[in-house]
Short mmCIF file of N, CA and C in Angstrom, two decimals:
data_model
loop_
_atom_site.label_atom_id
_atom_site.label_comp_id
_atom_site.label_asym_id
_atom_site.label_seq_id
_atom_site.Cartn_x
_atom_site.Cartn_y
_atom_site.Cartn_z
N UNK H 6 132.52 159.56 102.86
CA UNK H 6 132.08 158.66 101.81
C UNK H 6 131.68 159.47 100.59
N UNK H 7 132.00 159.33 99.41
CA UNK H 7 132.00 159.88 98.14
C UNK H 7 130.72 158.73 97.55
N UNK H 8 129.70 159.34 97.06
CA UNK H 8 128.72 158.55 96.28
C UNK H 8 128.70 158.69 94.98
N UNK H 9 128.64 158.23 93.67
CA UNK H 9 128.76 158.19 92.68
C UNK H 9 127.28 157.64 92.03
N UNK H 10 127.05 158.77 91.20
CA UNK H 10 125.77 158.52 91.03
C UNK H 10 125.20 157.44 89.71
N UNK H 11 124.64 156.59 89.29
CA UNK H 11 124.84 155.45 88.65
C UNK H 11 124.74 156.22 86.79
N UNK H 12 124.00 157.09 86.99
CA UNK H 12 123.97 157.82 85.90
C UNK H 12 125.96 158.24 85.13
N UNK H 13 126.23 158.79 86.25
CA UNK H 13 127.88 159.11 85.94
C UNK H 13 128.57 157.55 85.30
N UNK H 14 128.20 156.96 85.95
CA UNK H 14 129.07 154.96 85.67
C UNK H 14 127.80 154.74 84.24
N UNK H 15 127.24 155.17 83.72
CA UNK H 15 126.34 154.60 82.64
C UNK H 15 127.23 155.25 81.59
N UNK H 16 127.38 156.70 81.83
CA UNK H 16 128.20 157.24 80.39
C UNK H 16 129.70 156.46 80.39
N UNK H 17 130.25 156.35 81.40
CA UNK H 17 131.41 155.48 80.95
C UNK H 17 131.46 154.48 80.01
N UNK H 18 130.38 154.06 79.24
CA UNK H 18 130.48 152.84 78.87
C UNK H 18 130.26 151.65 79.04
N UNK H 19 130.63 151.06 80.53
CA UNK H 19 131.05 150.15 81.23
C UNK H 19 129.75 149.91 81.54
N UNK H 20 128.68 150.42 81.69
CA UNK H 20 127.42 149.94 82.68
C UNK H 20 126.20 151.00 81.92
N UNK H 21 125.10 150.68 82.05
CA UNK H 21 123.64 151.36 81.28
C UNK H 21 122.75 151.50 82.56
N UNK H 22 121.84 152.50 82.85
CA UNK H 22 121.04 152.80 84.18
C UNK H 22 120.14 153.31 83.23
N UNK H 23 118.83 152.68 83.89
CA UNK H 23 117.53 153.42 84.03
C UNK H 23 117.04 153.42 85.57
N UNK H 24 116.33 154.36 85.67
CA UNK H 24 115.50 154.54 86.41
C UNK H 24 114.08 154.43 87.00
N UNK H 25 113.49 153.27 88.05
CA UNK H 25 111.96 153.25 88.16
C UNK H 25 111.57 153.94 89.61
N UNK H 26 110.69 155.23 89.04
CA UNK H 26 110.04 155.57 89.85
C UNK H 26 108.40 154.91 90.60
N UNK H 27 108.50 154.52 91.40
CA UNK H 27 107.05 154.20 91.82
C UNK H 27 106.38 155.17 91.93
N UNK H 28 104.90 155.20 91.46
CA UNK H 28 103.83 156.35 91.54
C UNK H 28 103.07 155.89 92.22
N UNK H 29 102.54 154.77 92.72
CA UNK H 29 101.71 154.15 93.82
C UNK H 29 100.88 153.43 92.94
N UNK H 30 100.56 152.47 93.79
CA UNK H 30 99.68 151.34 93.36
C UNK H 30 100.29 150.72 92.18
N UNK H 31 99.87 150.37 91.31
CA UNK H 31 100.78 149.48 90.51
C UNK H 31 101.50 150.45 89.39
N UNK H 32 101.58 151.37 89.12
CA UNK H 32 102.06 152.17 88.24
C UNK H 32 103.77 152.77 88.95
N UNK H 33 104.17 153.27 87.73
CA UNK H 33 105.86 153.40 87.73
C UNK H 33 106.23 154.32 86.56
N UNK H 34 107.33 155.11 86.58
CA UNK H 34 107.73 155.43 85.47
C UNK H 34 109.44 155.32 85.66
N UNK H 35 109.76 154.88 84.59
CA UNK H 35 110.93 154.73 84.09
C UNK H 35 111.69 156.28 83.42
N UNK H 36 112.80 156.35 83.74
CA UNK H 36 113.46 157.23 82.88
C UNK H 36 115.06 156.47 82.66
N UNK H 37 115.08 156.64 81.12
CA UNK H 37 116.49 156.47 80.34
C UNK H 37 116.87 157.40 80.25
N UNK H 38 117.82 157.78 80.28
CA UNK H 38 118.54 159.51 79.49
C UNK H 38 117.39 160.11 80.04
N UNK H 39 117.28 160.93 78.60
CA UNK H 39 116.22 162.36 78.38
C UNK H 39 114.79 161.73 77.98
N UNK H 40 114.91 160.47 78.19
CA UNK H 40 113.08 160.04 77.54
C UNK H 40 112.86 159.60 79.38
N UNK H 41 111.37 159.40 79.22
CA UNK H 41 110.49 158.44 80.61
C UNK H 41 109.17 158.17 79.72
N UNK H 42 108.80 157.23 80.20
CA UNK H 42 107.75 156.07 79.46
C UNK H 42 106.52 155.84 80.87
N UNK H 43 105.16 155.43 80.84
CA UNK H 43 104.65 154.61 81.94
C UNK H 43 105.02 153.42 81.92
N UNK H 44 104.75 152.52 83.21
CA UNK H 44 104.30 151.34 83.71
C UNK H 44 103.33 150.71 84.33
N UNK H 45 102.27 150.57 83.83
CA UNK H 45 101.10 150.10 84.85
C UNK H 45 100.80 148.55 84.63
N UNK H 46 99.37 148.27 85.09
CA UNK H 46 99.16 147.28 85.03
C UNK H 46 97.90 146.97 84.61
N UNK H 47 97.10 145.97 84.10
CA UNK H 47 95.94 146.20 83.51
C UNK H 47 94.96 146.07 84.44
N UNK H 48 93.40 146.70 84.72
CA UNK H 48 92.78 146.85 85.64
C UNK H 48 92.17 145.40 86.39
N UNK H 49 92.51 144.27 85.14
CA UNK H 49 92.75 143.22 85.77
C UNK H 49 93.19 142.23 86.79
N UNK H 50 94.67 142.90 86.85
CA UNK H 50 95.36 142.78 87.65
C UNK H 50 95.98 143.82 88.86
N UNK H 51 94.55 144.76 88.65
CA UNK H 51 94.92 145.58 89.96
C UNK H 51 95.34 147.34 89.38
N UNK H 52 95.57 147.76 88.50
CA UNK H 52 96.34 148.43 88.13
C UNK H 52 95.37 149.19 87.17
N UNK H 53 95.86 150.49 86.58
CA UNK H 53 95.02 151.80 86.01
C UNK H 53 95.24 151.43 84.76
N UNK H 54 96.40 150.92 84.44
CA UNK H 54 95.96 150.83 82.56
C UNK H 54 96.20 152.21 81.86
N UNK H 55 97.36 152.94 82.81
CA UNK H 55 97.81 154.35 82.05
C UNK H 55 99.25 154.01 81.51
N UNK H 56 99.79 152.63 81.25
CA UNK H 56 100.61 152.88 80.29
C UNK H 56 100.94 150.69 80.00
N UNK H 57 101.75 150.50 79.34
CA UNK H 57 102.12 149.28 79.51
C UNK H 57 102.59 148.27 80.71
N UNK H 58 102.44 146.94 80.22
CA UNK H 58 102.76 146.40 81.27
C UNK H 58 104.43 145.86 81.33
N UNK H 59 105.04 145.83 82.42
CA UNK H 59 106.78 145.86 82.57
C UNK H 59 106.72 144.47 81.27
N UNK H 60 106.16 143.56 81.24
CA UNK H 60 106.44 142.31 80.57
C UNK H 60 106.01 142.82 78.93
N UNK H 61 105.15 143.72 78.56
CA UNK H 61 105.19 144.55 77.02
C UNK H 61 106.54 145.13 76.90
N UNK H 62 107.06 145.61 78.16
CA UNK H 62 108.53 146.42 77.07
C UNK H 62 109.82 145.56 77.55
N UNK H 63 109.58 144.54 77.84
CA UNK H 63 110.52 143.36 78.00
C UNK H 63 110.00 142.36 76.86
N UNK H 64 109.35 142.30 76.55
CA UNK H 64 108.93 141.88 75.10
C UNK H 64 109.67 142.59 73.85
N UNK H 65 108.78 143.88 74.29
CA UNK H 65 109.33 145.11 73.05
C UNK H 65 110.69 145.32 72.68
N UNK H 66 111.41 144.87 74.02
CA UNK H 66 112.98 145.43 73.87
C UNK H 66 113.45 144.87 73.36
N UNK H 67 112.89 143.33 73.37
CA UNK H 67 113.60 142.32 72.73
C UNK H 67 113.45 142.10 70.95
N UNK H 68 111.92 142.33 70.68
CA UNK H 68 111.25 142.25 69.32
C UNK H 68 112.02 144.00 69.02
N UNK H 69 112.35 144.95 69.57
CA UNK H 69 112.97 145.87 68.76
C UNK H 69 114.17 145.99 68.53
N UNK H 70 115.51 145.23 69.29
CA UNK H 70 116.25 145.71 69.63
C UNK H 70 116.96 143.97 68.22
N UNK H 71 115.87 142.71 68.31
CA UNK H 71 116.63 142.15 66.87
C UNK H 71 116.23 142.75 65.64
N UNK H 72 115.20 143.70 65.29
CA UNK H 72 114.57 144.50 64.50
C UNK H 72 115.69 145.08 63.73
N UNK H 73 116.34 146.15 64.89
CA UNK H 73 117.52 146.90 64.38
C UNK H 73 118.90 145.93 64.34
N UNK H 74 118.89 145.02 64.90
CA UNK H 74 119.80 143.94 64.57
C UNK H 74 120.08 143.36 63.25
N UNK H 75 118.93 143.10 62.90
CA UNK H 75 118.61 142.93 61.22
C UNK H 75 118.60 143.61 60.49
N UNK H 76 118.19 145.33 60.86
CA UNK H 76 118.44 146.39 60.06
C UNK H 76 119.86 146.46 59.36
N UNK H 77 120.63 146.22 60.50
CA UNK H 77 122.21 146.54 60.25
C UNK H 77 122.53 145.36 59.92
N UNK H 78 121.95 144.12 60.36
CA UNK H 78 122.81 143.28 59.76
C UNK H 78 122.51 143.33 58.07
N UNK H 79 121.74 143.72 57.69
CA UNK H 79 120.87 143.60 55.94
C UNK H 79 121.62 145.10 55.47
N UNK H 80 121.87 146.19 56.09
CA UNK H 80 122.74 147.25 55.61
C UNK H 80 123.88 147.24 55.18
N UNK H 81 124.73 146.37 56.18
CA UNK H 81 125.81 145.88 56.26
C UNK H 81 126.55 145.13 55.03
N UNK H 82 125.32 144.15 54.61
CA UNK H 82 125.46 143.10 53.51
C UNK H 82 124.92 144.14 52.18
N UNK H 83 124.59 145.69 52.31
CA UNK H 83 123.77 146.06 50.95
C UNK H 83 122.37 145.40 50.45
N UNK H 84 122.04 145.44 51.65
CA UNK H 84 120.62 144.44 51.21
C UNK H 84 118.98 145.61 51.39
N UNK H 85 118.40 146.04 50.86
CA UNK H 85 117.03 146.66 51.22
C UNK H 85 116.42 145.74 52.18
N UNK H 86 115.60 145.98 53.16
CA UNK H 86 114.39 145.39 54.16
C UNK H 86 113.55 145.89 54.11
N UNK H 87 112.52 145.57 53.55
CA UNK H 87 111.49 146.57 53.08
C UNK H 87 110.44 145.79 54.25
N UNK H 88 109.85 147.04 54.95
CA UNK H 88 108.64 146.75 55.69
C UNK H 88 109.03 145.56 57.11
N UNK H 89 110.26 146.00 57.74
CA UNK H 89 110.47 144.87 58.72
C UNK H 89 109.50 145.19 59.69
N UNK H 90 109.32 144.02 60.39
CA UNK H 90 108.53 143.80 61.28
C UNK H 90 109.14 142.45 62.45
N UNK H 91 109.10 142.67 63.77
CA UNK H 91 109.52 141.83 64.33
C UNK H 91 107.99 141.56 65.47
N UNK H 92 107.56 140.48 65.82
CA UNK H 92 107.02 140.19 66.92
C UNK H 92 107.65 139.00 67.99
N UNK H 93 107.38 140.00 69.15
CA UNK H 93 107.75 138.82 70.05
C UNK H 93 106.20 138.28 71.17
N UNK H 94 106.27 137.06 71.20
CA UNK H 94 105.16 136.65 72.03
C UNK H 94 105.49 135.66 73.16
N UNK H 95 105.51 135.72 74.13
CA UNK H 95 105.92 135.07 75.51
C UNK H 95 105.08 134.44 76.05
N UNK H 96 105.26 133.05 76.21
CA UNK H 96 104.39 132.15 76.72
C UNK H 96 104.68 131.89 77.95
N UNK H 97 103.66 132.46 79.20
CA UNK H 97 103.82 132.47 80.48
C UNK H 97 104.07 131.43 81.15
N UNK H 98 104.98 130.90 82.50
CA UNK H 98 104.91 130.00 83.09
C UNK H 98 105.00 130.75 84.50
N UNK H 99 103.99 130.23 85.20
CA UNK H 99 104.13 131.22 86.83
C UNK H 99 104.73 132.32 86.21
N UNK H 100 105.09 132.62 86.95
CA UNK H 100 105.83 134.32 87.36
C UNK H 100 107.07 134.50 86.09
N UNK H 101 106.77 134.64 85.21
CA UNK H 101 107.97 134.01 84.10
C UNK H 101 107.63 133.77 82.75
N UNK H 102 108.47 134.05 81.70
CA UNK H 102 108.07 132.88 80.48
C UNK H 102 109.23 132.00 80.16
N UNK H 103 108.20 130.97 79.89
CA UNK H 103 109.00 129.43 79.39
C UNK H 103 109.65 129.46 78.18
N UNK H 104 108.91 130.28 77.08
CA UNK H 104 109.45 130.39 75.74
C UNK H 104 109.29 131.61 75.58
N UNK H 105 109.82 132.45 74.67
CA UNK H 105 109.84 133.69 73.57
C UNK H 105 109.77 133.40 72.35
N UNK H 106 108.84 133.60 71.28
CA UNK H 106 109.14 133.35 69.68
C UNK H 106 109.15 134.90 69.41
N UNK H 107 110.17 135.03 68.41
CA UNK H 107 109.92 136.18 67.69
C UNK H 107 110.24 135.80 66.14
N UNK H 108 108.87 136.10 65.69
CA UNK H 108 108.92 136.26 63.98
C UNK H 108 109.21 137.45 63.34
N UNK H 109 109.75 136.83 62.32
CA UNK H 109 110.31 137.94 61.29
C UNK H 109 109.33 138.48 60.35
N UNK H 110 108.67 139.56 60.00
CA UNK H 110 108.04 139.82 59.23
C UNK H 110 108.02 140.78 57.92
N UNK H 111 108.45 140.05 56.47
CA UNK H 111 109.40 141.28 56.09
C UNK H 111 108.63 140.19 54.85
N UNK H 112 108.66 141.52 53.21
CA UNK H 112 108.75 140.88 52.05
C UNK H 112 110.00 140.05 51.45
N UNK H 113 110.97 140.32 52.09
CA UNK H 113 112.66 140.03 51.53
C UNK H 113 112.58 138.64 51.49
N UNK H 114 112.40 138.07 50.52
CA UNK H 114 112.30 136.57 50.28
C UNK H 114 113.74 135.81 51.31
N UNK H 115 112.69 134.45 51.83
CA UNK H 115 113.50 133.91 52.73
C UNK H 115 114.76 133.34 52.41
N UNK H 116 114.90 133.44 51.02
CA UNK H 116 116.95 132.91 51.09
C UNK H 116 117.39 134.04 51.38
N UNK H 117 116.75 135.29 51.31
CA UNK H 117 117.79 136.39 51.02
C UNK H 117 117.76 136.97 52.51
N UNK H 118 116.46 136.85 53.59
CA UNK H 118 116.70 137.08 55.21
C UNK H 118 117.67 135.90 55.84
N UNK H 119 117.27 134.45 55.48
CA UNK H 119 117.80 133.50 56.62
C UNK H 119 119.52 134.55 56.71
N UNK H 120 120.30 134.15 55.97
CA UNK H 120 121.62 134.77 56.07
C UNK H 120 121.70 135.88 56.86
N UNK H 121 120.51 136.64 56.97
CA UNK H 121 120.75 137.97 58.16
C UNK H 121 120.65 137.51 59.62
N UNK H 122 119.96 136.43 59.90
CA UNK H 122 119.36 136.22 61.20
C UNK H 122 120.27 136.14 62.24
N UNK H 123 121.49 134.80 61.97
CA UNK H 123 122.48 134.36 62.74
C UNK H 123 123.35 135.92 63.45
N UNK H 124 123.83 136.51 62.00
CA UNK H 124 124.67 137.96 62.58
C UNK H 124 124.20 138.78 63.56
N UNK H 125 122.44 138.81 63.33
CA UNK H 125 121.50 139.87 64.13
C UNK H 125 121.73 139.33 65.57
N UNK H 126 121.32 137.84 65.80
CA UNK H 126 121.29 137.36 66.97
C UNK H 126 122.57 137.85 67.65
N UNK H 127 123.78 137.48 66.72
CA UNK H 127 125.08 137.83 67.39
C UNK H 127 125.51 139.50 68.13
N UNK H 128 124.54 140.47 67.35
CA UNK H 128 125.11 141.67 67.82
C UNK H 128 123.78 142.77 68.55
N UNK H 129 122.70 141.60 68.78
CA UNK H 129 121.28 141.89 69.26
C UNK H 129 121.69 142.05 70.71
N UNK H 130 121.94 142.93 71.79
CA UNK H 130 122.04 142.96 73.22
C UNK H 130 120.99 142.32 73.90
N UNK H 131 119.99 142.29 73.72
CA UNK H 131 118.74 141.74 74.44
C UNK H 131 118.64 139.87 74.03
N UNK H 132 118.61 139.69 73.29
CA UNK H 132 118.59 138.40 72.66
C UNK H 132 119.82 137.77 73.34
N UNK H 133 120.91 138.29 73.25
CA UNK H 133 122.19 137.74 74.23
C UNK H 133 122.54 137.45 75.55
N UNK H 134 121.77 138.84 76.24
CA UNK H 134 121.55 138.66 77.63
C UNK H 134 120.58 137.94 77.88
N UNK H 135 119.85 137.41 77.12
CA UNK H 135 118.67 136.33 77.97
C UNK H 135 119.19 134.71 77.48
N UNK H 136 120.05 135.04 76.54
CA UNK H 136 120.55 133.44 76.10
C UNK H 136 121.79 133.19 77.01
N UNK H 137 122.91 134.07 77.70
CA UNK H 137 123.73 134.13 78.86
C UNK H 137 123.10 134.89 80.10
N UNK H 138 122.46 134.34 80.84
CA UNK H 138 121.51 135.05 81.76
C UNK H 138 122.55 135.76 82.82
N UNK H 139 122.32 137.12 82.67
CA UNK H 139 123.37 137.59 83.86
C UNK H 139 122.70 137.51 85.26
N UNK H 140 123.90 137.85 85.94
CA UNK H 140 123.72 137.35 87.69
C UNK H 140 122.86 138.96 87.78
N UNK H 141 121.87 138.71 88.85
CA UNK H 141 121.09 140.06 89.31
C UNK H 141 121.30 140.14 90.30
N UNK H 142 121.75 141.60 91.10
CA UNK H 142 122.34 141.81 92.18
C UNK H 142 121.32 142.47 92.97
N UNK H 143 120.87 142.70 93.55
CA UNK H 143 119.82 143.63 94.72
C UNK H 143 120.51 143.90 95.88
N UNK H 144 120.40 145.46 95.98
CA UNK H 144 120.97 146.07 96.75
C UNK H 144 119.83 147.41 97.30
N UNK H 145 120.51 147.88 98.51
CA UNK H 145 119.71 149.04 98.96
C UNK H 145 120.81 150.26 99.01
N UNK H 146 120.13 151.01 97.94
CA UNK H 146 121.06 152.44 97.83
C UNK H 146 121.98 153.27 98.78
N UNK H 147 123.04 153.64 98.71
CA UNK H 147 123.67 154.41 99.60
C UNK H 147 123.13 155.60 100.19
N UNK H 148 122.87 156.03 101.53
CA UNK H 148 122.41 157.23 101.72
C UNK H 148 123.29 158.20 101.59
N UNK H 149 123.49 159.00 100.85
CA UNK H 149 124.40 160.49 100.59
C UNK H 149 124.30 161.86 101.09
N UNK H 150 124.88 162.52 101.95
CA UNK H 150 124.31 163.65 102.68
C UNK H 150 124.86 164.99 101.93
#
């Protein structure tokens, strides 16, 4: 049996891998590429509070990733964005959120953003995958000797 490591299938193109390490108790670290980030949880809920919680950078990814959506879409058109700002805020339902708003926060007077928004949404990866929800697969890793 030949194992292929998910990292090798990420540079193809075809597929993106990160990595979560568990550190025990509620904490984790993630590695993309050449960066790793924490994951904890707030002491609230059990957890040390040495880095964010998984639902902040599932927020974040989303409020950054139409950020630069808009960047390019407003580059694209020759447009300045002075001072963008995106927030996203998730309104919990059980185990879940029901809604996401994310506001735009920018001086660029609103005739001259609305026209960016539609394109951003269109070429925003995060914003897309949660509006076509992909299938999630769970599996238990191959053992490789």
């Amino acid at each position: 049996m030949r194992c292929t490591k998910g990292a090798d299938l990420a540079r193809s193109g075809e597929s993106q891998e990160v990595i979560a390490k568990w550190e025990g108790d509620w904490r984790a670290t993630v590695t993309a590429g050449a960066f790793s980030f924490p994951v904890d949880e707030p002491p609230e809920a059990g957890g040390t509070d040495t880095g964010p919680m998984p639902t902040d950078y599932f927020l974040g990814s989303l409020a950054s990733c139409y950020a630069l959506a808009l960047a390019w879409s407003a580059r694209k058109r020759g447009i300045e964005l002075p001072d963008l700002q995106v927030s996203a805020v998730g309104e919990y339902d059980g185990p879940r959120f029901k809604e996401i708003r994310l506001t735009v926060n920018t001086s660029l007077p609103i005739e001259e953003l609305e026209p960016l928004l539609a394109p951003a949404s269109r070429v925003c990866y995060v914003s897309n995958t949660l509006a076509h929800v992909p299938k999630i697969d769970v599996r238990q890793a191959d053992i490789c000797a």
